[in-house]
GROMACS .gro file of C-alpha atoms in nm:
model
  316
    1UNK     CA    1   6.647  -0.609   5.286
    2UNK     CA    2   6.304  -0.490   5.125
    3UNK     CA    3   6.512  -0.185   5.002
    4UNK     CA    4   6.752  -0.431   4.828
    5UNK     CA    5   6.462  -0.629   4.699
    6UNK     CA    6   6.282  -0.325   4.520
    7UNK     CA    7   5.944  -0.338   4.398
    8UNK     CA    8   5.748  -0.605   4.173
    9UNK     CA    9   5.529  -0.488   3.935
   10UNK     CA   10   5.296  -0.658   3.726
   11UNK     CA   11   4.959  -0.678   3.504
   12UNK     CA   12   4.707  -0.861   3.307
   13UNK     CA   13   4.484  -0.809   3.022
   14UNK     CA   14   4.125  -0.935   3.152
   15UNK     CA   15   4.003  -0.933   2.761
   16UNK     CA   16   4.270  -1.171   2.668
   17UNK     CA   17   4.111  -1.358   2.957
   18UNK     CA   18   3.749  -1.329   2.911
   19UNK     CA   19   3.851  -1.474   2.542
   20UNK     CA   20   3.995  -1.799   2.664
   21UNK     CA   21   3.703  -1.867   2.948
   22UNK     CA   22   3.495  -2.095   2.759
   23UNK     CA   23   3.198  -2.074   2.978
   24UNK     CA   24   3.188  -1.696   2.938
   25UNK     CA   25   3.195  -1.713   2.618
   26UNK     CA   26   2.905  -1.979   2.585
   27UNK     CA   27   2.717  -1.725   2.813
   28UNK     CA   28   2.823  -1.448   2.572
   29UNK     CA   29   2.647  -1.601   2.311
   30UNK     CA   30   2.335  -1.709   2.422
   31UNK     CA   31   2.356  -1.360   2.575
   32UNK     CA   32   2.363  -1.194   2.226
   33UNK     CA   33   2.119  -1.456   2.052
   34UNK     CA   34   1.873  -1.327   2.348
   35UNK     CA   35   1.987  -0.958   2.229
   36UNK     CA   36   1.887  -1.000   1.851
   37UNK     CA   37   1.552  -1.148   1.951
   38UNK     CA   38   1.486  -0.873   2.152
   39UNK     CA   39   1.572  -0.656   1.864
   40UNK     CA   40   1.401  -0.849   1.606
   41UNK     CA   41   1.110  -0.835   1.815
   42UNK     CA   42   1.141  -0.429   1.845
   43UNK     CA   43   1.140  -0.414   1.501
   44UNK     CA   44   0.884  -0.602   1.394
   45UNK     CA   45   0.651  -0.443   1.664
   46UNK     CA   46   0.771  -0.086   1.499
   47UNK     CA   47   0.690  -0.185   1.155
   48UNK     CA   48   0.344  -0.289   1.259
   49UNK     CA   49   0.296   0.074   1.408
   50UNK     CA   50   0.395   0.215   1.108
   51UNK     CA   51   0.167   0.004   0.910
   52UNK     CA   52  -0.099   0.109   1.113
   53UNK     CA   53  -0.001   0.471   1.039
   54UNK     CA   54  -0.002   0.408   0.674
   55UNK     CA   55  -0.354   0.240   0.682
   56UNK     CA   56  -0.499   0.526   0.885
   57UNK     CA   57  -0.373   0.769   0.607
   58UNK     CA   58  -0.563   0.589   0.298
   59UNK     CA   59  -0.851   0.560   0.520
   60UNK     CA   60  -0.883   0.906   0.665
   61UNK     CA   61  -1.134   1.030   0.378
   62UNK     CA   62  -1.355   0.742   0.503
   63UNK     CA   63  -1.342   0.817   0.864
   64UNK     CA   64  -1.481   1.137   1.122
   65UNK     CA   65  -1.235   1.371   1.308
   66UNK     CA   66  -1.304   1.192   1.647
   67UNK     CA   67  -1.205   0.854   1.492
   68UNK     CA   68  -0.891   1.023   1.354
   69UNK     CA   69  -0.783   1.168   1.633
   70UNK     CA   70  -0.868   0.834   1.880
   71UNK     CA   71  -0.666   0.621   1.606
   72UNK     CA   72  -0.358   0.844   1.605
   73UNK     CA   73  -0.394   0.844   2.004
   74UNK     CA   74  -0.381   0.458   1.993
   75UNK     CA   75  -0.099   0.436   1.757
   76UNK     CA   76   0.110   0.684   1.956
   77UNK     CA   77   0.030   0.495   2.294
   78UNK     CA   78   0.140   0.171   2.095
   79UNK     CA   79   0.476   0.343   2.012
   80UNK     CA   80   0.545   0.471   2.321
   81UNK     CA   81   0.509   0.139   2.461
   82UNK     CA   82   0.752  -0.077   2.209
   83UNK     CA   83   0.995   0.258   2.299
   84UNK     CA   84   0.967   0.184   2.659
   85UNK     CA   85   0.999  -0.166   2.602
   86UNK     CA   86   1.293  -0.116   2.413
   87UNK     CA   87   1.468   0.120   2.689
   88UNK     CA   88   1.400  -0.178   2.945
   89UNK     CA   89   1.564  -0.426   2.743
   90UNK     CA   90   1.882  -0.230   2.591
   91UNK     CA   91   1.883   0.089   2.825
   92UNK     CA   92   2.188   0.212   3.088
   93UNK     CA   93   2.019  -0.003   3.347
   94UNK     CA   94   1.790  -0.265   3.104
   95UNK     CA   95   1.798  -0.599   3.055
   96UNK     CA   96   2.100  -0.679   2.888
   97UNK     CA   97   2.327  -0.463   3.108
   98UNK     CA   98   2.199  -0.630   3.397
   99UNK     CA   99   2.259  -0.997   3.249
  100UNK     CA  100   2.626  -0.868   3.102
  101UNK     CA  101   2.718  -0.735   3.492
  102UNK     CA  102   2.588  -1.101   3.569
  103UNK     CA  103   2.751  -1.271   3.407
  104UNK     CA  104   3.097  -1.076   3.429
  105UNK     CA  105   3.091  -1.042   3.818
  106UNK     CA  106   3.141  -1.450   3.892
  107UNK     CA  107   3.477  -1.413   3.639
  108UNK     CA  108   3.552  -1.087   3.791
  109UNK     CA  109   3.533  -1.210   4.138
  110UNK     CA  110   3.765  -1.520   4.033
  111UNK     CA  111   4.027  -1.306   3.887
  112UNK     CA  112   4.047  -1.069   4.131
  113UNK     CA  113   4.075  -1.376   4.378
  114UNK     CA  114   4.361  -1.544   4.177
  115UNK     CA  115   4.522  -1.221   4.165
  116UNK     CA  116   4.510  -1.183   4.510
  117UNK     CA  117   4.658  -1.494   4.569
  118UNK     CA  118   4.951  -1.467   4.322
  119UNK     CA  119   5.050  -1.098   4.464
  120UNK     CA  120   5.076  -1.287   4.809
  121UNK     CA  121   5.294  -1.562   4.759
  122UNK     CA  122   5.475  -1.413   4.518
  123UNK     CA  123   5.509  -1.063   4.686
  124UNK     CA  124   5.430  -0.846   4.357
  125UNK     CA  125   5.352  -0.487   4.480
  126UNK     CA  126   5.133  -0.397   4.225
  127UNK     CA  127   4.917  -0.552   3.945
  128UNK     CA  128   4.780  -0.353   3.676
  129UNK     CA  129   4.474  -0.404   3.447
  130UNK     CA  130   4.579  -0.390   3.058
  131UNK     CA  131   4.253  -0.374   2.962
  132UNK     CA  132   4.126  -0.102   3.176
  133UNK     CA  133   4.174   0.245   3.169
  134UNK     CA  134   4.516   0.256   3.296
  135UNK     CA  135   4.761   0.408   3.026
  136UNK     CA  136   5.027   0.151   2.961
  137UNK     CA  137   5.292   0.308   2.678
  138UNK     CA  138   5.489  -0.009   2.732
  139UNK     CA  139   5.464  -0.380   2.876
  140UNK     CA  140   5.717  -0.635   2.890
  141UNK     CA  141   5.574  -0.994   2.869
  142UNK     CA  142   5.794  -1.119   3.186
  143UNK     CA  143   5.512  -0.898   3.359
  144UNK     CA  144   5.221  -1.061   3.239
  145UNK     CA  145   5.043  -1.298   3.475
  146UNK     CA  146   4.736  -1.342   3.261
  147UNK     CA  147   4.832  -1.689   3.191
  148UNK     CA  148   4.856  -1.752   3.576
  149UNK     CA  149   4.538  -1.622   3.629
  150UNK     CA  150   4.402  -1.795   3.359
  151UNK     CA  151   4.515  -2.100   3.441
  152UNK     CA  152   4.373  -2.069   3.827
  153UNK     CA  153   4.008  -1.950   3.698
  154UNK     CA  154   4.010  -2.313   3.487
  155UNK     CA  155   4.110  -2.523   3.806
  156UNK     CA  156   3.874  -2.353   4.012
  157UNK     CA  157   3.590  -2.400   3.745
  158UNK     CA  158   3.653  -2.737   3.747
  159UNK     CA  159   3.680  -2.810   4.142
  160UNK     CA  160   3.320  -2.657   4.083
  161UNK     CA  161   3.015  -2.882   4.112
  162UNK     CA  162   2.758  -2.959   3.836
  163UNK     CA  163   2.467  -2.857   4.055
  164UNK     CA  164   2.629  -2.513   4.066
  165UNK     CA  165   2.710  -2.488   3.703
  166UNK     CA  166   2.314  -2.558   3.661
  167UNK     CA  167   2.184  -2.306   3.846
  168UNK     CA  168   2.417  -2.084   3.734
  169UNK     CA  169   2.354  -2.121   3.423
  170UNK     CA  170   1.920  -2.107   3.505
  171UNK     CA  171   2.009  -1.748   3.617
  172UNK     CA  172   2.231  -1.657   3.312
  173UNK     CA  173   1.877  -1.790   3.119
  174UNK     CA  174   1.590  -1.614   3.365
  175UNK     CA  175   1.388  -1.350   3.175
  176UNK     CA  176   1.432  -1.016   3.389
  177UNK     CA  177   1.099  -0.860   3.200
  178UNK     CA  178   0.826  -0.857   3.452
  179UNK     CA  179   0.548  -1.028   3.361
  180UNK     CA  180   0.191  -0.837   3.216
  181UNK     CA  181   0.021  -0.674   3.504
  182UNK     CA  182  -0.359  -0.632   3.524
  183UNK     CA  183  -0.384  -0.260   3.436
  184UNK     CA  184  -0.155  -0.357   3.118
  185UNK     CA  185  -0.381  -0.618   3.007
  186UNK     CA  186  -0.643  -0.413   3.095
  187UNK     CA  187  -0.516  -0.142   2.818
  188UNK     CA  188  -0.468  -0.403   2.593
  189UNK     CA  189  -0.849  -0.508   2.595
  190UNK     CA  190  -0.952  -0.146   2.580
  191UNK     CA  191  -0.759  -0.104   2.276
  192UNK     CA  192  -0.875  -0.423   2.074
  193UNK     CA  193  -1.257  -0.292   2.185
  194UNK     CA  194  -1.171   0.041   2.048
  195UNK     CA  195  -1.013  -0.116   1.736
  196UNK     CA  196  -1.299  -0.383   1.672
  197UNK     CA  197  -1.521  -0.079   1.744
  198UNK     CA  198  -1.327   0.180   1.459
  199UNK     CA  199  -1.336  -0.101   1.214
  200UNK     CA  200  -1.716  -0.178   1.254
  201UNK     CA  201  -1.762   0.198   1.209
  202UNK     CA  202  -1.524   0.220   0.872
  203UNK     CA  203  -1.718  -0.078   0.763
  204UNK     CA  204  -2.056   0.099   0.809
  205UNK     CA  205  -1.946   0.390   0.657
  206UNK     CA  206  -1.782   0.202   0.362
  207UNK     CA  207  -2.128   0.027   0.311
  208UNK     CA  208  -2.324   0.401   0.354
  209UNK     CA  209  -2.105   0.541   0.092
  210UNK     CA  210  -2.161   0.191  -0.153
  211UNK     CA  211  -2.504   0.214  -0.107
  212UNK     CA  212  -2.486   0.594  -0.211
  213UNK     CA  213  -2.294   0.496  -0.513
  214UNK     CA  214  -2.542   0.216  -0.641
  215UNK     CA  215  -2.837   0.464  -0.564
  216UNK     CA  216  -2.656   0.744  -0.777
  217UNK     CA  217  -2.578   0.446  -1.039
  218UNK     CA  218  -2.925   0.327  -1.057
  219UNK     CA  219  -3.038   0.647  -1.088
  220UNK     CA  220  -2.851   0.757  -1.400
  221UNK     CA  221  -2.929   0.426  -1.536
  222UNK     CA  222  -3.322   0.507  -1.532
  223UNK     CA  223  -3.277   0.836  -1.698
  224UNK     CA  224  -3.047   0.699  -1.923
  225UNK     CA  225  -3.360   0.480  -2.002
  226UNK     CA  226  -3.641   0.654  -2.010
  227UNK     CA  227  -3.382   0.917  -2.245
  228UNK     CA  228  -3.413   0.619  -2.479
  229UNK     CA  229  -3.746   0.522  -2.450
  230UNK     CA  230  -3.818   0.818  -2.557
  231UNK     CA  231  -3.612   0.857  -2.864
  232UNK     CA  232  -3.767   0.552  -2.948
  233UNK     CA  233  -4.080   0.651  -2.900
  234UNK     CA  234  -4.022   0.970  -3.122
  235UNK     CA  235  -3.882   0.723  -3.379
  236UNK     CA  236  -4.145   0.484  -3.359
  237UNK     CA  237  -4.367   0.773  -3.446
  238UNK     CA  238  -4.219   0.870  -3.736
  239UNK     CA  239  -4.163   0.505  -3.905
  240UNK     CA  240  -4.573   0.513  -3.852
  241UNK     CA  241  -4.581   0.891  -4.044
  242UNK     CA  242  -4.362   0.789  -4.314
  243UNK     CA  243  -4.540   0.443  -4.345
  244UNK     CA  244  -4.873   0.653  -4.317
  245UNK     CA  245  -4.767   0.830  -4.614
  246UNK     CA  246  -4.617   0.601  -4.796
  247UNK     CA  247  -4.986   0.377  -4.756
  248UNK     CA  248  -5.133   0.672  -4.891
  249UNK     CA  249  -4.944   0.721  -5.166
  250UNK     CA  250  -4.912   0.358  -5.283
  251UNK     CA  251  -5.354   0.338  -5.257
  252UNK     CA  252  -5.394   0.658  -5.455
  253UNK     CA  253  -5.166   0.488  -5.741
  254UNK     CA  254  -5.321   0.173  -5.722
  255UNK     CA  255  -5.653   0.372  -5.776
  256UNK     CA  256  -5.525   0.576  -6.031
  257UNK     CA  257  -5.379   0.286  -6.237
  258UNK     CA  258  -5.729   0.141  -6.155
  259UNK     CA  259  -5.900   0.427  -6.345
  260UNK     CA  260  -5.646   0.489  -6.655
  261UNK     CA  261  -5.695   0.050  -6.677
  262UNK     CA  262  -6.059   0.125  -6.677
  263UNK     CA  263  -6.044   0.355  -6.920
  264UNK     CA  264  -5.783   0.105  -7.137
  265UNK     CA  265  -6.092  -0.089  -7.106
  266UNK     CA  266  -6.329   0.148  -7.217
  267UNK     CA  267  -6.113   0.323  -7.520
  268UNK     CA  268  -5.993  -0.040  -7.606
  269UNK     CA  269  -6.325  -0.131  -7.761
  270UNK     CA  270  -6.230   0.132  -8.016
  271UNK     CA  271  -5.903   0.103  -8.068
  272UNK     CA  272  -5.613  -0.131  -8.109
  273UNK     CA  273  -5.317  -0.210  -7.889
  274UNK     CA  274  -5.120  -0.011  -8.144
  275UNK     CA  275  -5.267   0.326  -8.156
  276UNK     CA  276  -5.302   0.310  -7.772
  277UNK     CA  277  -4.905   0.260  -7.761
  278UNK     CA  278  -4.857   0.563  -8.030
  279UNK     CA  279  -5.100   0.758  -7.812
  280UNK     CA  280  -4.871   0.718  -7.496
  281UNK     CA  281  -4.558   0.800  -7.722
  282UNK     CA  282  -4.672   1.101  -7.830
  283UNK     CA  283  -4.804   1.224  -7.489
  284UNK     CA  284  -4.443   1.154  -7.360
  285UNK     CA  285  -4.314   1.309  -7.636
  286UNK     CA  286  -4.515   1.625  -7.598
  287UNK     CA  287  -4.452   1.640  -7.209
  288UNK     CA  288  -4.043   1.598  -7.271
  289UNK     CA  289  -4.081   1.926  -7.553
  290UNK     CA  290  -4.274   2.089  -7.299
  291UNK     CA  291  -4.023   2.038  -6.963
  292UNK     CA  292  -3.695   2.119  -7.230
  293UNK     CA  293  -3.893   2.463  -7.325
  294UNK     CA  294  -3.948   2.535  -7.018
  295UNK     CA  295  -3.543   2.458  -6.917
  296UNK     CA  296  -3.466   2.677  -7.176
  297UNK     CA  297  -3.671   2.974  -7.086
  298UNK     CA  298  -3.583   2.903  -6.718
  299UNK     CA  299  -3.205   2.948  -6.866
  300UNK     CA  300  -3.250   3.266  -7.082
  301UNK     CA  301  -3.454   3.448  -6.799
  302UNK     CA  302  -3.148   3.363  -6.580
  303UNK     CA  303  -2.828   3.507  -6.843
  304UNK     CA  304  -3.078   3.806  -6.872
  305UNK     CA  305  -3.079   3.840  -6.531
  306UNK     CA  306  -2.685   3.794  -6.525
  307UNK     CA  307  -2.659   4.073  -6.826
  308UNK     CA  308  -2.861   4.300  -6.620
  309UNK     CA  309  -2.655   4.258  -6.310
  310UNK     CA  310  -2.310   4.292  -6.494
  311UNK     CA  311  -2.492   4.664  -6.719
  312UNK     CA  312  -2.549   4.789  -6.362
  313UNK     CA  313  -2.212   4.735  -6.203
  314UNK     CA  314  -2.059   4.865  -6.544
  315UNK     CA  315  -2.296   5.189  -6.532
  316UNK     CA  316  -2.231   5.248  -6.184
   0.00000   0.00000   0.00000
């Protein structure tokens, strides 16, 4: 008779499963909203590394070797740390694989249950997995029992109690990252020391090189000063020349106009206004026949000297 009967075969497809389980996929994602935080977190962590690395490069001209060096230390030891934290939380055996197997194994266990049971009472000699990594080329849907199974996972979910869907649920939500131990926190102080300490030095050399700067300004300022102080000076000095001579020249006129109006005094008891004009007119007159004679000498001795240059070149 179990020759005649032959063998039952059948499957399901866990994904189409998993799909239509509304708790898992509630679990799912808060699962994944957990996930980006993580990652958002990562990230934001990495970019304040890297603007750490960023400062330390406009700054290195300001700071010693052994600050360098202790800065880049910190920064790597930082890195390492958000890498490491990373690897815990989305590594082959972080964080979020461990809460994934957690939350698949209670659906897991409940299909492989309900398959159990349906392969008993309904004698099926084998049940396959569609969704695993057995090959199937073909499947006929008269095969598929993920409806069945689907359908016993939701009964048994609700036979289930609320007090177990609660604490279920606080497991799905626990944090699995240890909390800060002393020798962490311990680093952690040691670096903000450092850090307060690296930025009180920067500061202190940022002031020693300002103060250099003013010193240097103030400097160039006073020469700059005394430069013109002294120009003045040289200036001043010869306003006072030029006024000296000027003084000079203005008393010897005044005493010379003194003497030719005392003589107008004295010569006018003799004679009129009239000659004394003529007598200025003529002395003008004789002093302008006197410069032109001289121009005109000055002018013949110079085409002589002309003629004599241009007889030599032709003789030579």
């Amino acid at each position: 008779m179990h020759a005649q009967r032959g063998v039952r075969i059948g499957y399901i497809d866990t994904e189409y499963i998993l799909e239509n389980v509304s708790e898992y996929q509630e679990a799912t994602g808060q699962l994944n909203d957990k996930a980006q935080k993580w990652k958002n977190e990562i990230e934001t962590k990495l970019a304040e590394v890297e603007q750490k690395r960023k400062a330390l490069s406009n700054e290195k001209a300001l700071l010693t070797k052994e600050l360098i060096e202790e800065r880049e230390e910190d920064i790597y030891f930082e890195e390492k740390e958000i890498l490491d934290y990373q690897q815990k939380r989305f590594g082959p055996n972080g964080d979020l694989m461990l809460q994934k197997k957690q939350l698949m194994q209670p659906i897991q266990d409940q299909i492989f249950a309900a398959v159990q049971d349906i392969a008993a009472s309904r004698k099926y000699d084998f049940i396959f997995d569609k969704s695993a990594d057995v090959v199937m080329l073909y499947s006929a849907k008269q095969f598929d029992l993920s409806e069945q199974i689907l359908r016993s996972i939701t009964r048994a979910s609700k036979r289930k109690q609320v007090q177990s869907k609660a604490e279920r649920k606080a497991a799905e939500e626990e944090e699995l990252v240890p909390e800060i131990n002393e020798e962490l926190e311990a680093r952690e102080k040691a670096l903000k020391d450092k850090q307060e300490e690296r930025e009180s030095a920067i500061e202190k050399r940022r002031q020693e090189i300002l103060a250099a700067r003013e010193a240097k300004k103030k400097e160039a300022e006073e020469r700059r000063q005394k430069i013109l102080d002294e120009r003045e000076k040289a200036r001043q000095a010869k306003l006072d020349a030029r006024n000296q001579l000027e003084t000079e020249a203005t008393d010897k006129q005044t005493e010379t106009k003194a003497a030719e109006d005392a003589k107008t005094e004295e010569v006018g008891e003799t004679k009129t206004r009239e000659q004394l004009l003529e007598e200025r007119r003529q002395q003008k007159l004789k002093e302008r026949e006197a410069r032109k004679k001289e121009l005109e000498e000055k002018r013949k001795k110079i085409l002589e000297d002309r003629q004599k240059a241009k007889d030599s070149i032709n003789n030579n």
